[in-house]
Short mmCIF file of C-alpha atoms in Angstrom, two decimals:
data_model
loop_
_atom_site.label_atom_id
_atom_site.label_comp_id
_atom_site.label_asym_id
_atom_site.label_seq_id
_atom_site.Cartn_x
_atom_site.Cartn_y
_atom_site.Cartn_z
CA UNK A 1 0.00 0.00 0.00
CA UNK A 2 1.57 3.26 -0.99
CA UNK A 3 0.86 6.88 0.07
CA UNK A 4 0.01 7.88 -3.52
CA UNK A 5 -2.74 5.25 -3.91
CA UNK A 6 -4.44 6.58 -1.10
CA UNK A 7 -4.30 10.20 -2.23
CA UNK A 8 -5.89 9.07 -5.91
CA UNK A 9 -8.09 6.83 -3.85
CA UNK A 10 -9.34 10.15 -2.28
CA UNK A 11 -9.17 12.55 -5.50
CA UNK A 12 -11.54 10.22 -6.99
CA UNK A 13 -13.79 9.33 -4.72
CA UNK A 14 -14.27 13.43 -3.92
CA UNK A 15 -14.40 13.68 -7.82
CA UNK A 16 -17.13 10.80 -8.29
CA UNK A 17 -14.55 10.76 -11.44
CA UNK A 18 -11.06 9.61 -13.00
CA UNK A 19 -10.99 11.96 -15.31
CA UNK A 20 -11.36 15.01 -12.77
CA UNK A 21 -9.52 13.10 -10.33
CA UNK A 22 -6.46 12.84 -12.71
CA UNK A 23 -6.53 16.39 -13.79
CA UNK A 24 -6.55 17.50 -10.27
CA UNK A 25 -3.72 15.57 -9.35
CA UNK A 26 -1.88 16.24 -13.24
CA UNK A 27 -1.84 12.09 -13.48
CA UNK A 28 -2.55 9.88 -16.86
CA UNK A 29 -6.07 8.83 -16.17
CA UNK A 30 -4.14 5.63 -17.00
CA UNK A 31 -1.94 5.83 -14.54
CA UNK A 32 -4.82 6.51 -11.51
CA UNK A 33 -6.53 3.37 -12.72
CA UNK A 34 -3.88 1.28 -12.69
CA UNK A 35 -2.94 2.38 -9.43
CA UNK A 36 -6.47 1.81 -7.52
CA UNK A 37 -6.74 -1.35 -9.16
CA UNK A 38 -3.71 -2.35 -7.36
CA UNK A 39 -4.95 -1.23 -3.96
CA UNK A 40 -8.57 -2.73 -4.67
CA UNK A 41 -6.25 -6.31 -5.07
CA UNK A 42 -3.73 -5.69 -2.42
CA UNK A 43 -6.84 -5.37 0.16
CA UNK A 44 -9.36 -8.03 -1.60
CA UNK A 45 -12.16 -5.31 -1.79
CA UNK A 46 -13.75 -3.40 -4.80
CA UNK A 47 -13.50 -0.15 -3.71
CA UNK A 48 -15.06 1.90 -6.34
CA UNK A 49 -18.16 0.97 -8.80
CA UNK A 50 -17.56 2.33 -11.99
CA UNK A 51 -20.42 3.50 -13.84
CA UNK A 52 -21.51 4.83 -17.35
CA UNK A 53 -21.75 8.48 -15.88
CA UNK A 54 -20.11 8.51 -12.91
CA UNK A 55 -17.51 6.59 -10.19
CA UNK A 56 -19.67 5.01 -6.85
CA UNK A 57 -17.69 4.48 -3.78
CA UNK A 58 -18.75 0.81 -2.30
CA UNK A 59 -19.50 0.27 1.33
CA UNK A 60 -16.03 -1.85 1.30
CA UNK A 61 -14.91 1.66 0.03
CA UNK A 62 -16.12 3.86 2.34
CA UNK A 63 -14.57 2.14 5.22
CA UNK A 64 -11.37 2.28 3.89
CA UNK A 65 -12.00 6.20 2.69
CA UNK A 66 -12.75 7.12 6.65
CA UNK A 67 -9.08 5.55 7.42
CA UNK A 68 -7.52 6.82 4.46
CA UNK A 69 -8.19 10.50 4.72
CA UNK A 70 -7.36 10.51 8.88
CA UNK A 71 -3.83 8.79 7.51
CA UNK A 72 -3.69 11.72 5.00
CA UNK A 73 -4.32 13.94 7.41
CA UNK A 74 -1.69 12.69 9.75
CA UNK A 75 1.09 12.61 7.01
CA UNK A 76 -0.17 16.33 6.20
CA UNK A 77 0.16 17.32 9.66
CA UNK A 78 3.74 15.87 10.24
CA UNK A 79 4.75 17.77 7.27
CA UNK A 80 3.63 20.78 8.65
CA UNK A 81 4.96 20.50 11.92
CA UNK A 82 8.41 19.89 10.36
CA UNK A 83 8.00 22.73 8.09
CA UNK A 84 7.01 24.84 11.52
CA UNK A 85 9.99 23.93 13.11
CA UNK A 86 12.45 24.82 10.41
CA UNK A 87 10.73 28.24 9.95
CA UNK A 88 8.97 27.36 6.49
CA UNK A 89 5.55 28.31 5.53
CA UNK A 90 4.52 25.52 2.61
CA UNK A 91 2.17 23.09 1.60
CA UNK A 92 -1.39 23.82 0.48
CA UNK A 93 -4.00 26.20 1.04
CA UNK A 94 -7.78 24.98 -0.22
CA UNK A 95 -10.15 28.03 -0.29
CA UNK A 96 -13.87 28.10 -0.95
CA UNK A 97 -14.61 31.75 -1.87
CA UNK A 98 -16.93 34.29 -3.37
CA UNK A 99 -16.50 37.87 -5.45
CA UNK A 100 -16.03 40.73 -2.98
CA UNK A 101 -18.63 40.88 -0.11
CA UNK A 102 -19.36 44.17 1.67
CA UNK A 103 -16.11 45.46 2.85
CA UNK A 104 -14.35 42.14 1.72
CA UNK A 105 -12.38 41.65 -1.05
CA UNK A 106 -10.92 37.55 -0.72
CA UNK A 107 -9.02 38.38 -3.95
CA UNK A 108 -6.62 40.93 -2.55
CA UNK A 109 -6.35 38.89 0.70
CA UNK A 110 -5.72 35.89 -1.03
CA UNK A 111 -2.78 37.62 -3.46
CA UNK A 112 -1.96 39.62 -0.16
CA UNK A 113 -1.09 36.07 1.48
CA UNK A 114 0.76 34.72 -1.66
CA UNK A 115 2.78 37.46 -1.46
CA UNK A 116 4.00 37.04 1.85
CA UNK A 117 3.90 33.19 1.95
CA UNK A 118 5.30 32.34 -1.91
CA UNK A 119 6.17 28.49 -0.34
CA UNK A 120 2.05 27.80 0.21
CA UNK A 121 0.28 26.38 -3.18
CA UNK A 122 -2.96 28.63 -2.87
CA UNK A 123 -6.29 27.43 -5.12
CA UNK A 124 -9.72 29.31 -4.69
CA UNK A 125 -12.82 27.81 -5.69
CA UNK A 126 -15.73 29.97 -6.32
CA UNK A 127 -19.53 28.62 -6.08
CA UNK A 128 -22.50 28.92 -4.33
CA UNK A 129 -22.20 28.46 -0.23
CA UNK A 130 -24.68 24.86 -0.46
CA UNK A 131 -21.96 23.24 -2.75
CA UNK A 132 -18.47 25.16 -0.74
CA UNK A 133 -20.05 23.98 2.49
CA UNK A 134 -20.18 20.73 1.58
CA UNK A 135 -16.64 20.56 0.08
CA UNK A 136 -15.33 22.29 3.82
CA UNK A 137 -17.34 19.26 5.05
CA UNK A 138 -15.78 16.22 3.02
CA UNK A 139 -12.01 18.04 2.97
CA UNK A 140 -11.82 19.31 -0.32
CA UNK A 141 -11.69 22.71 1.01
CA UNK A 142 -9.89 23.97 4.14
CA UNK A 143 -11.13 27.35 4.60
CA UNK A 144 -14.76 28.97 3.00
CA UNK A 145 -16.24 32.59 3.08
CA UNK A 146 -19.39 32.37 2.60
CA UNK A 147 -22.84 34.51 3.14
CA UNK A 148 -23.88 32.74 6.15
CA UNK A 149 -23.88 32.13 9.91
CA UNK A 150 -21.18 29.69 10.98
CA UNK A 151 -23.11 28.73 14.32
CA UNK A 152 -25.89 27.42 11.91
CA UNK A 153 -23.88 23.90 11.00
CA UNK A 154 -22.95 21.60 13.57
CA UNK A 155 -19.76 20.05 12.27
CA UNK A 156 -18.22 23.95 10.94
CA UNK A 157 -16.73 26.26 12.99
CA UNK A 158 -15.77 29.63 12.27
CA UNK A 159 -16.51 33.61 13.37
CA UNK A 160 -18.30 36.13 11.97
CA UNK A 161 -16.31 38.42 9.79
CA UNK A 162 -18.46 41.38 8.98
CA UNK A 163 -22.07 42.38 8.08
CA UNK A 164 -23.84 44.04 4.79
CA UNK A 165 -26.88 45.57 4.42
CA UNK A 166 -29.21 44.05 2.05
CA UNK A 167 -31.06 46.27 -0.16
CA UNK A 168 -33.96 45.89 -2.63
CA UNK A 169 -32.87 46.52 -6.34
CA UNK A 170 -35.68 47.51 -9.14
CA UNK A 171 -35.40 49.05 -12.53
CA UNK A 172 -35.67 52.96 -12.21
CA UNK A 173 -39.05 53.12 -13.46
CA UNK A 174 -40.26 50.59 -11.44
CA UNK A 175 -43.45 51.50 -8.88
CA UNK A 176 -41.23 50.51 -5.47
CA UNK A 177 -38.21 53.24 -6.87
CA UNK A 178 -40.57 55.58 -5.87
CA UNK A 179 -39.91 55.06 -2.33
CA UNK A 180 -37.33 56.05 0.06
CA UNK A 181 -37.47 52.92 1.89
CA UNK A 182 -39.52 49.75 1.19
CA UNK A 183 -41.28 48.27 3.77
CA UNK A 184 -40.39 44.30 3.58
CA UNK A 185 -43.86 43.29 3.69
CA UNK A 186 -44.58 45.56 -0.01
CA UNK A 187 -42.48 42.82 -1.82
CA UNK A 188 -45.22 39.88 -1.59
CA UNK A 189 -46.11 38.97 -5.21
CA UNK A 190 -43.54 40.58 -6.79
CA UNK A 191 -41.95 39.20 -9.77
CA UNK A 192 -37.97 37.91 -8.66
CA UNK A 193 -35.06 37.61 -10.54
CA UNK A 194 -33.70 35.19 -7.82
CA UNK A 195 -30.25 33.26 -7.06
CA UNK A 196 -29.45 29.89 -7.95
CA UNK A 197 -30.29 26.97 -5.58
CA UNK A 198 -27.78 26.55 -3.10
CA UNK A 199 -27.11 30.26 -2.59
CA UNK A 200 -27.11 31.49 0.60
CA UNK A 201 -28.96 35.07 -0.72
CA UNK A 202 -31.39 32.62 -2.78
CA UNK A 203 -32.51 31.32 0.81
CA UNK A 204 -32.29 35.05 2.63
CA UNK A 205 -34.47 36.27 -0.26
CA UNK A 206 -37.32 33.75 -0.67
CA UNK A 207 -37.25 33.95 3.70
CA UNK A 208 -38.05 37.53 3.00
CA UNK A 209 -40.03 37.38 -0.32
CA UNK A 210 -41.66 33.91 0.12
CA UNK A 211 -45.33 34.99 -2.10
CA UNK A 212 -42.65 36.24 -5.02
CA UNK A 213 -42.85 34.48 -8.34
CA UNK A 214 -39.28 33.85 -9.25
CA UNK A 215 -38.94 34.76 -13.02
CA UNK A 216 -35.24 34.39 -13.73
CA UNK A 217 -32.40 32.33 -11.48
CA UNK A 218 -28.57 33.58 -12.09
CA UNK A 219 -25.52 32.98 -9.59
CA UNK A 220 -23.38 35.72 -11.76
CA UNK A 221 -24.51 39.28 -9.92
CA UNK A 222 -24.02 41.01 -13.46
CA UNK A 223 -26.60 39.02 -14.62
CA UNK A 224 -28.67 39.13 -12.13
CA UNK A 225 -28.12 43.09 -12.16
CA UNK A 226 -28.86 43.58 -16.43
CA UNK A 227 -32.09 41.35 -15.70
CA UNK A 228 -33.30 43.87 -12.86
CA UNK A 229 -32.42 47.04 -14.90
CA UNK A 230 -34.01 45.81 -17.77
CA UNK A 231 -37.69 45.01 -15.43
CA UNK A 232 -37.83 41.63 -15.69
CA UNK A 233 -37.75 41.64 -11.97
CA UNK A 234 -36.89 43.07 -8.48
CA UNK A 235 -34.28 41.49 -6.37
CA UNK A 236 -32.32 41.69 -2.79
CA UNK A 237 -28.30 42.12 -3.34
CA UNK A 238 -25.61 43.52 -0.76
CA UNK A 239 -25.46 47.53 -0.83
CA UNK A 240 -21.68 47.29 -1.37
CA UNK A 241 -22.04 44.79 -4.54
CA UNK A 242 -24.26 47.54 -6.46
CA UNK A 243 -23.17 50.86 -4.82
CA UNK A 244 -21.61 51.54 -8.07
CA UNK A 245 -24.84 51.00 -10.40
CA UNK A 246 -27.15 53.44 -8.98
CA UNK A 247 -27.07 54.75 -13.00
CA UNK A 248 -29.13 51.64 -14.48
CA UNK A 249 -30.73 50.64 -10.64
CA UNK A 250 -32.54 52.09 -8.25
CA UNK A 251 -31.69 50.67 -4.85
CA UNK A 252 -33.93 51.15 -1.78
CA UNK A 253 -33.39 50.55 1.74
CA UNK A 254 -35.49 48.08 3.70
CA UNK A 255 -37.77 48.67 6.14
CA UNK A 256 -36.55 46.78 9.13
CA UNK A 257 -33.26 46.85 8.06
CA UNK A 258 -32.03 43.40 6.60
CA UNK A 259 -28.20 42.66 6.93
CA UNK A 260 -26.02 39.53 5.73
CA UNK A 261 -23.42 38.10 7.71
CA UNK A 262 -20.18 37.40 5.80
CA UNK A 263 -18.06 34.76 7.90
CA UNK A 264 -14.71 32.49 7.70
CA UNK A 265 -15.68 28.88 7.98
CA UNK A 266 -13.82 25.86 8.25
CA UNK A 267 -14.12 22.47 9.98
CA UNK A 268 -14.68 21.98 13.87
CA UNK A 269 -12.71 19.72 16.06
CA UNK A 270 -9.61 19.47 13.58
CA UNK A 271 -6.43 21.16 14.05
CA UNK A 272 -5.94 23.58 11.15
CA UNK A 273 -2.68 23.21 8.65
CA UNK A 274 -0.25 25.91 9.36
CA UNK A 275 -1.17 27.70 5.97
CA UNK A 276 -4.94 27.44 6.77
CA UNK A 277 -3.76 28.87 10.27
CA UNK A 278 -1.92 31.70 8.76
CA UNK A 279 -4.55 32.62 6.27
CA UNK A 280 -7.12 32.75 8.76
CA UNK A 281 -4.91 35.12 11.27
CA UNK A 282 -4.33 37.02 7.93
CA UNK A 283 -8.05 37.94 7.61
CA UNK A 284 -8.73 38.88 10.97
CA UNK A 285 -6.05 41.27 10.92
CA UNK A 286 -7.26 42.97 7.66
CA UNK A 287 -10.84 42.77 8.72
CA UNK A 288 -10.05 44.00 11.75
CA UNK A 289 -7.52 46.64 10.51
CA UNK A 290 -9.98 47.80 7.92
CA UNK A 291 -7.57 47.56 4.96
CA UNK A 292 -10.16 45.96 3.04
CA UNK A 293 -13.00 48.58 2.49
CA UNK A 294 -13.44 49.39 -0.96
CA UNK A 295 -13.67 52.85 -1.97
CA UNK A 296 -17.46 53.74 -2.11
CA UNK A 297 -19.22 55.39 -4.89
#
């Protein structure tokens, strides 16, 4: 049994593919298959079902999975700690991300970090918080920031970074642009351009808007912006993502005031990598510090 079979052994089982798997790791597809095959005889156990659209892990799998990614960790960890105690700041940084949020900007914290830690192998991952959750959960990720509460999932841990209004977005000539502020309860049976499942504003804005009819679904906020401003719809986004658009938008206050929470996430119980350690003293610093406020229109 060999330490690399156990890392494809994990790549593809995350992957439900060899093909993903093997680009992730920069393998021959050939190579991964031959090398799982291997294991699956060494142990007498079919670990993975291959399928016409995807890869199944078996029960016999699994098992073997729960062992294999606490031995991973371990080996992970011991590399770390020597790295610590030599001075060195390397290995791998996992982050599940978004575009900037309020006062937020991961891109400039995540180059920031690079910069100052150019031994750490940093990859960011953007989609909605459903589908980075559930990466955090399974390992794939080691750090998310994300549009929701940490205390609201059991296994996550994490603190509470900032928190952005939420405002109501029409198309100028729309009836509700007439207002100064809208009274939450005025939005029942208004036509939505809404989020994609999974988002964390999808489920803040159907909470809020749950008569709506939901006309259009987008996870890109340009989109989701051009469909507003052309009337297609109202919708709820961050102040700080459309500050800037006021031209082509009108955007209204709500009446009580509806905020977001933007928080760090990652998993609870487990002691963090050095790098994930690092990054997440790195944000705090600049959150706390202010440094990473855009410039307002």
């Amino acid at each position: 049994m060999e330490l690399r079979q156990l890392r494809y052994l994990d790549a593809i089982a995350r992957r439900r593919s060899f093909t993903s798997a093997a680009q992730e790791l920069h393998v021959a597809q050939s190579a991964l298959s031959q090398q799982v095959q291997r294991l699956e005889r060494e142990l007498g156990v079919e670990l993975l079902r291959r399928t016409t659209r995807r890869v199944e892990v078996t029960d016999a799998g699994e098992v073997v999975l729960a062992r294999v990614r606490r031995t991973l960790a371990e080996v992970d960890g011991l590399r770390a700690d020597l790295d610590a105690i030599s001075g060195l700041m390397r290995g791998r940084l996992r982050l599940g991300g978004v575009p900037p949020i309020g006062d937020l900007h991961p891109a400039v914290l995540v180059a920031e970090f690079t910069r100052a830690h150019p031994g750490v192998n940093v990859t960011v991952h953007e989609d909605v918080a459903f589908a980075l959750l559930g990466q955090l959960h399974d390992g794939t990720l080691d750090l998310v920031i994300a549009l929701v509460a940490h205390e609201a999932h059991d296994a996550l841990d994490g603190v509470r970074l900032l928190d952005d209004e939420l405002v109501l977005i029409t198309a100028p000539q729309h009836r509700l642009a007439r207002a100064k502020h809208v009274r939450v309860d005025r939005l029942s049976g208004e036509p939505v351009v809404a989020y994609g499942s999974g988002s964390a504003l999808r489920d803040v804005l159907t909470g809020l808007m749950p008569d709506s009819r939901i006309v259009a679904e987008a996870n890109d906020q340009v989109t989701i912006r051009e469909l507003v401003a052309g009337g297609l719809g109202v919708s709820l986004m961050p102040r700080s993502v459309v500050a800037a658009h006021d031209a082509s938008l009108a955007i209204r206050p709500l009446t009580p005031r509806q905020t977001v929470p933007i928080s760090l996430i990652w998993r609870a119980g487990e002691r963090p990598t050095p790098a994930a350690e690092a990054f997440r003293a790195h944000v705090l610093a600049a959150v706390h510090s202010g440094r990473t406020a855009p410039r307002r229109a």
